[in-house]
Structure formats: structure tokens, C-alpha cells
XYZ file of C-alpha atoms in Angstrom:
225
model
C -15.164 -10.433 -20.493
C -15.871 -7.312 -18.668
C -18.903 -8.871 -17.293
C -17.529 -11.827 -16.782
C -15.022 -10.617 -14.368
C -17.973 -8.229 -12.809
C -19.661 -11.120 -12.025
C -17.034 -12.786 -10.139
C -16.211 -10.020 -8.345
C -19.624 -9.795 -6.817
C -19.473 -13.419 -6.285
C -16.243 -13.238 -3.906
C -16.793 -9.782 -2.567
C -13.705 -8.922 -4.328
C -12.497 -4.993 -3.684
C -9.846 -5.036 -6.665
C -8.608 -7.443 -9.830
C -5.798 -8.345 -11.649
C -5.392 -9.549 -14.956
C -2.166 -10.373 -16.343
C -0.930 -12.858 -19.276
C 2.743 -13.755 -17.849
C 3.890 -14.110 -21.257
C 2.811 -10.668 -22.474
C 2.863 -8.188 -19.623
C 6.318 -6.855 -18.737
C 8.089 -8.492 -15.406
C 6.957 -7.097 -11.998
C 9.599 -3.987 -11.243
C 10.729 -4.518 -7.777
C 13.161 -3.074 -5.124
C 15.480 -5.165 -2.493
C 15.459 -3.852 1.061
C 18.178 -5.712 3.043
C 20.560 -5.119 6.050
C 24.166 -6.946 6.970
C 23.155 -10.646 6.682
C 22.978 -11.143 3.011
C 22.137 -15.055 2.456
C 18.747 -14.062 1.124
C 19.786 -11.127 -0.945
C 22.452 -13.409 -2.765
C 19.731 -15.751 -3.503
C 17.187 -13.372 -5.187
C 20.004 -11.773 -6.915
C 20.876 -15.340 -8.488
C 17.603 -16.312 -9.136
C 16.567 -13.071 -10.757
C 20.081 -13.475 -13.115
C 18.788 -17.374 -13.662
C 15.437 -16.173 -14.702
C 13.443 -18.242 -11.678
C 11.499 -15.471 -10.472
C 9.229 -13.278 -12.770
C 10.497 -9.888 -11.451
C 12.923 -7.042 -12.477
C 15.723 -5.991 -9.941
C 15.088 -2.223 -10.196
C 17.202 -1.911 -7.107
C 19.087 -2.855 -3.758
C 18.456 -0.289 -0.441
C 20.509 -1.056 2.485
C 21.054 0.462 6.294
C 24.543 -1.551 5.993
C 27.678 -0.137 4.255
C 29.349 -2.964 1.867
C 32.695 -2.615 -0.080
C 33.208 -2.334 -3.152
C 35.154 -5.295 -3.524
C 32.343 -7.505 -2.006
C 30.582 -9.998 -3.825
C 27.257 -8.458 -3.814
C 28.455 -5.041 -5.216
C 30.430 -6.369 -7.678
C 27.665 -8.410 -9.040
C 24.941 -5.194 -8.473
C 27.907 -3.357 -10.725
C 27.938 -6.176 -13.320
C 24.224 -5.846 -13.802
C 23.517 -2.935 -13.834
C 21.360 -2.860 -10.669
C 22.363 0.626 -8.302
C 22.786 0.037 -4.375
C 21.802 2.520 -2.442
C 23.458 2.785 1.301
C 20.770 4.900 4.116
C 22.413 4.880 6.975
C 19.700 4.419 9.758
C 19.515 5.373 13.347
C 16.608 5.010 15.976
C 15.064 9.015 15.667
C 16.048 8.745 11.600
C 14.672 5.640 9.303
C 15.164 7.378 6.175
C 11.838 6.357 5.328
C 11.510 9.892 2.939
C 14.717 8.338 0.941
C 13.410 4.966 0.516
C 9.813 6.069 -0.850
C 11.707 8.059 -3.362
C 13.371 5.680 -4.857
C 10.996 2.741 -4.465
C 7.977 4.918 -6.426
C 8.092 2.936 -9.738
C 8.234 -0.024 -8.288
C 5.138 -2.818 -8.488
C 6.089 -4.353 -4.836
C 9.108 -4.569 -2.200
C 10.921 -7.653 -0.706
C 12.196 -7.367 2.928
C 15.602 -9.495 2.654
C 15.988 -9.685 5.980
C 15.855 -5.848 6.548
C 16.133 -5.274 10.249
C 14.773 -2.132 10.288
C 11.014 -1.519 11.147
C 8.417 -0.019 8.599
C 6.514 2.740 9.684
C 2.568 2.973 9.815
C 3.213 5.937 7.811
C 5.448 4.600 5.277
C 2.550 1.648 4.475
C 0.397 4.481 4.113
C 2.360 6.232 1.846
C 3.968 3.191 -0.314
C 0.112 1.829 -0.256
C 1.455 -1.141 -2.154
C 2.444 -4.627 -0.924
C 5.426 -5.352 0.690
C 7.151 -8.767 1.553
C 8.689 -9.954 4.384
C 10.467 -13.057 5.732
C 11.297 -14.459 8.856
C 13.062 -16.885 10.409
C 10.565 -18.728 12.333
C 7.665 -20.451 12.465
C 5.070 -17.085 13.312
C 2.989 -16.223 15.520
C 6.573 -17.825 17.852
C 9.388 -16.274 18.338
C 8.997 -12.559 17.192
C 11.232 -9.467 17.510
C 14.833 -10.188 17.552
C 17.343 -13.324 17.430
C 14.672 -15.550 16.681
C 16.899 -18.110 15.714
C 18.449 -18.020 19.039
C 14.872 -18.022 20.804
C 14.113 -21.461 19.121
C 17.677 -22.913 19.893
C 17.543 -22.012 23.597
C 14.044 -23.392 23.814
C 15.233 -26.518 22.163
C 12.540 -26.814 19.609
C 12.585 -29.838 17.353
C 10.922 -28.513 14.020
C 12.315 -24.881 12.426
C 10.563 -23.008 9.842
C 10.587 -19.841 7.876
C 7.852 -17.654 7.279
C 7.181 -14.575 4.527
C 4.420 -12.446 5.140
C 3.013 -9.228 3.596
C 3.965 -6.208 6.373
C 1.272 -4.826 8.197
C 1.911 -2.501 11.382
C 1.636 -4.578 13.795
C 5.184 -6.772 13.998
C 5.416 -9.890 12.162
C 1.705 -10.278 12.127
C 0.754 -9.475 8.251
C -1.193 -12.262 6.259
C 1.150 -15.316 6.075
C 1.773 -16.077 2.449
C 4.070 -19.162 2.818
C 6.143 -21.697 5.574
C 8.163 -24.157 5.255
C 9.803 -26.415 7.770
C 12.699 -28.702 8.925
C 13.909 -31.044 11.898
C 16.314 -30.225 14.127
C 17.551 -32.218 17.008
C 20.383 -31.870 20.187
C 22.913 -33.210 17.613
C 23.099 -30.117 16.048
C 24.931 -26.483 17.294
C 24.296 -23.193 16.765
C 26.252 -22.448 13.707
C 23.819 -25.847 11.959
C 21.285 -24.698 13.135
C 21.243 -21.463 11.625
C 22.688 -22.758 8.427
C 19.612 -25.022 8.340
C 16.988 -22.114 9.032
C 19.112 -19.620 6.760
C 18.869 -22.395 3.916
C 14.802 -22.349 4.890
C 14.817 -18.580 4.622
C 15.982 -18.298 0.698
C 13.501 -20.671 -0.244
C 10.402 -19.598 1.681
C 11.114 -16.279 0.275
C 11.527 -17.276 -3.022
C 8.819 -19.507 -3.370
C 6.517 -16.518 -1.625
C 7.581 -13.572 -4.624
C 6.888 -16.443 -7.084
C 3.860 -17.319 -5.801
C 2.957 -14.172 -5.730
C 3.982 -12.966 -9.208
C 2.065 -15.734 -10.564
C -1.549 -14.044 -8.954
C -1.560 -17.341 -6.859
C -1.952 -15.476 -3.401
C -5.686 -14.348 -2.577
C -6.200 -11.960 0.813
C -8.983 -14.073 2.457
C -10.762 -12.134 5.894
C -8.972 -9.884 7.625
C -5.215 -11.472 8.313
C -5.294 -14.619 5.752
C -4.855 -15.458 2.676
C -5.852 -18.206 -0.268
C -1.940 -19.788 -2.164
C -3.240 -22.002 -5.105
């Protein structure tokens, strides 16, 4: 086998391998990085509880304060899953903070965390992390995307998740998906319709991605079988 796998790895120039039998090999440990919009945190939480995605919920970090009495902390509470508020400013990211408690973790999801990762912190972390966003990348980067699209009257929407890199929104694109719009709808369909986009992108990206089905192909691309 050892050859085997030596052999392939010539083959495909490959740098590193990973074996795993999904039935055997404990659940990918992971760690939720989100901000104030919470569609796509409520999703992974429910599909993690429905056992749709192959991961373990090690924990949620967030730059937004939430209530006790909110829906997401009660059901963090009920499962036994700790939440960990970092308040963030401009000079202060808590970056230090988050690597602590993200060390025994296989990977990170980006649930819509509006904050942005550090060169340093990639360096440091050194393992992937996943992002999404709502649009159709390379258009409409930075901020309010949503709004960019509606104001430029597109007529397709889409979601994107990505791995982070340093440069902004420009990491290897691991999965897209897409959906009509037209001037019949407002602003408040329209981002129901890209948020509804957003949970399943993302969800079909950590899947995907759990299941060894994402290859990094060149320098900025990768290989989704």
C-alpha cells in the first residue's frame, strides 16, 4: 500500500496525502467563527445535531455579544458546545485568543465572520480554513455584497465558499451555486434568496470537503469530485 500511494504521489506531484476510512476514523473536530448575522451558523448547528455533516462542533467564536435567552445560546447550552464572545476592534482582532482555542481543531468554518484574517494568523493556524460569501467571486468583494448585486441589477445570484488565503476573497474556490433573480423582487427577497444560497453552498463545501473530495489543483484552483 505504501508504495502504492508513493507511486501516485509522484504521478500527481502531490506535496501531502490523506487517508481516511469515514466509517472508522473519528469526525473532523472543528470550530465556528461567526459575527451578528447568524442564518449560516443556525444551519451548521442543525445539520451537525441531524448528523448531515461529518464534523464535531468543538466550538462557536464570535466578535458579536448574544443573550442568553437567544436561540443560538440556548441550543450551544443544550449541547454542550461553549461560545466564546472576543470583542474586536480595528488595532485589536484578538487573533492570540482565537488560535488558542482553535489549536485542536482539524479545520475552521467562516460563518459569515466579518472580521479579516491576518497573514499572520494563516501562518500560525497553518491549517485550512473555510469561507463563504455571498456572491458570485471574483464580483462584488469587500462589503454589502448583496447590496452591490441589487443596485447593479444583476439577474443570476450565487454564493461562493472558498479556502482563505491573504489576499480578500481570492482563496481556491471550492463550491458555487446559483439562482435567478429578477425586478419583481425587493431587497428583503433578495437577500432571503442569497441567504438561503449561503447555508447550502457552505454546507455542501465542509461536506465536500470532509469526504477528501476537494483536490488543490495549480496555484488558486482546485479538483471537487
Amino acid at each position: 500500500m505504501d508504495e502504492d500511494f508513493l507511486r501516485i504521489s509522484r504521478m500527481f506531484d502531490a506535496t501531502r496525502s490523506v487517508v481516511r476510512v469515514p466509517k472508522l476514523d473519528p469526525k473532523f473536530k472543528i470550530a465556528v467563527l461567526a459575527s451578528k448575522q447568524e442564518h449560516c451558523l443556525i444551519d451548521l448547528l442543525h445539520s451537525w445535531q441531524d448528523g448531515r455533516l461529518p464534523v464535531d462542533i468543538t466550538r462557536v467564536i464570535s466578535n458579536h455579544d448574544r443573550f442568553p435567552n437567544t436561540h443560538v445560546i440556548r441550543f450551544l447550552e443544550r449541547n454542550g458546545i461553549p461560545y466564546h464572545y472576543l470583542h474586536t476592534t480595528n488595532e485589536n482582532k484578538r487573533e492570540d485568543e482565537i488560535l488558542d482555542l482553535v489549536q485542536n481543531t482539524d479545520f475552521l468554518v467562516l460563518a459569515r465572520y466579518m472580521q479579516l484574517i491576518s497573514s499572520k494568523f494563516l501562518l500560525r493556524y497553518r491549517k485550512d480554513i473555510i469561507n463563504i460569501h455571498h456572491g458570485l467571486l471574483p464580483s462584488f468583494k469587500g462589503g454589502h455584497p448583496s447590496k452591490q448585486a441589487f443596485d447593479a441589477g444583476v439577474k443570476l445570484i450565487g454564493a461562493t465558499s472558498h479556502f482563505v488565503t491573504e489576499e480578500l476573497d481570492a482563496g481556491p474556490i471550492i463550491e458555487q451555486m446559483v439562482e435567478r433573480v429578477s425586478h419583481r423582487d425587493n431587497i428583503r427577497s433578495f437577500v432571503q434568496k442569497s441567504e438561503s444560497l449561503e447555508k447550502q453552498c457552505l454546507a455542501k463545501a465542509i461536506k465536500s470537503y470532509c469526504e477528501l473530495r476537494v483536490l488543490p489543483y495549480e496555484e488558486n484552483r482546485t479538483v471537487v469530485f
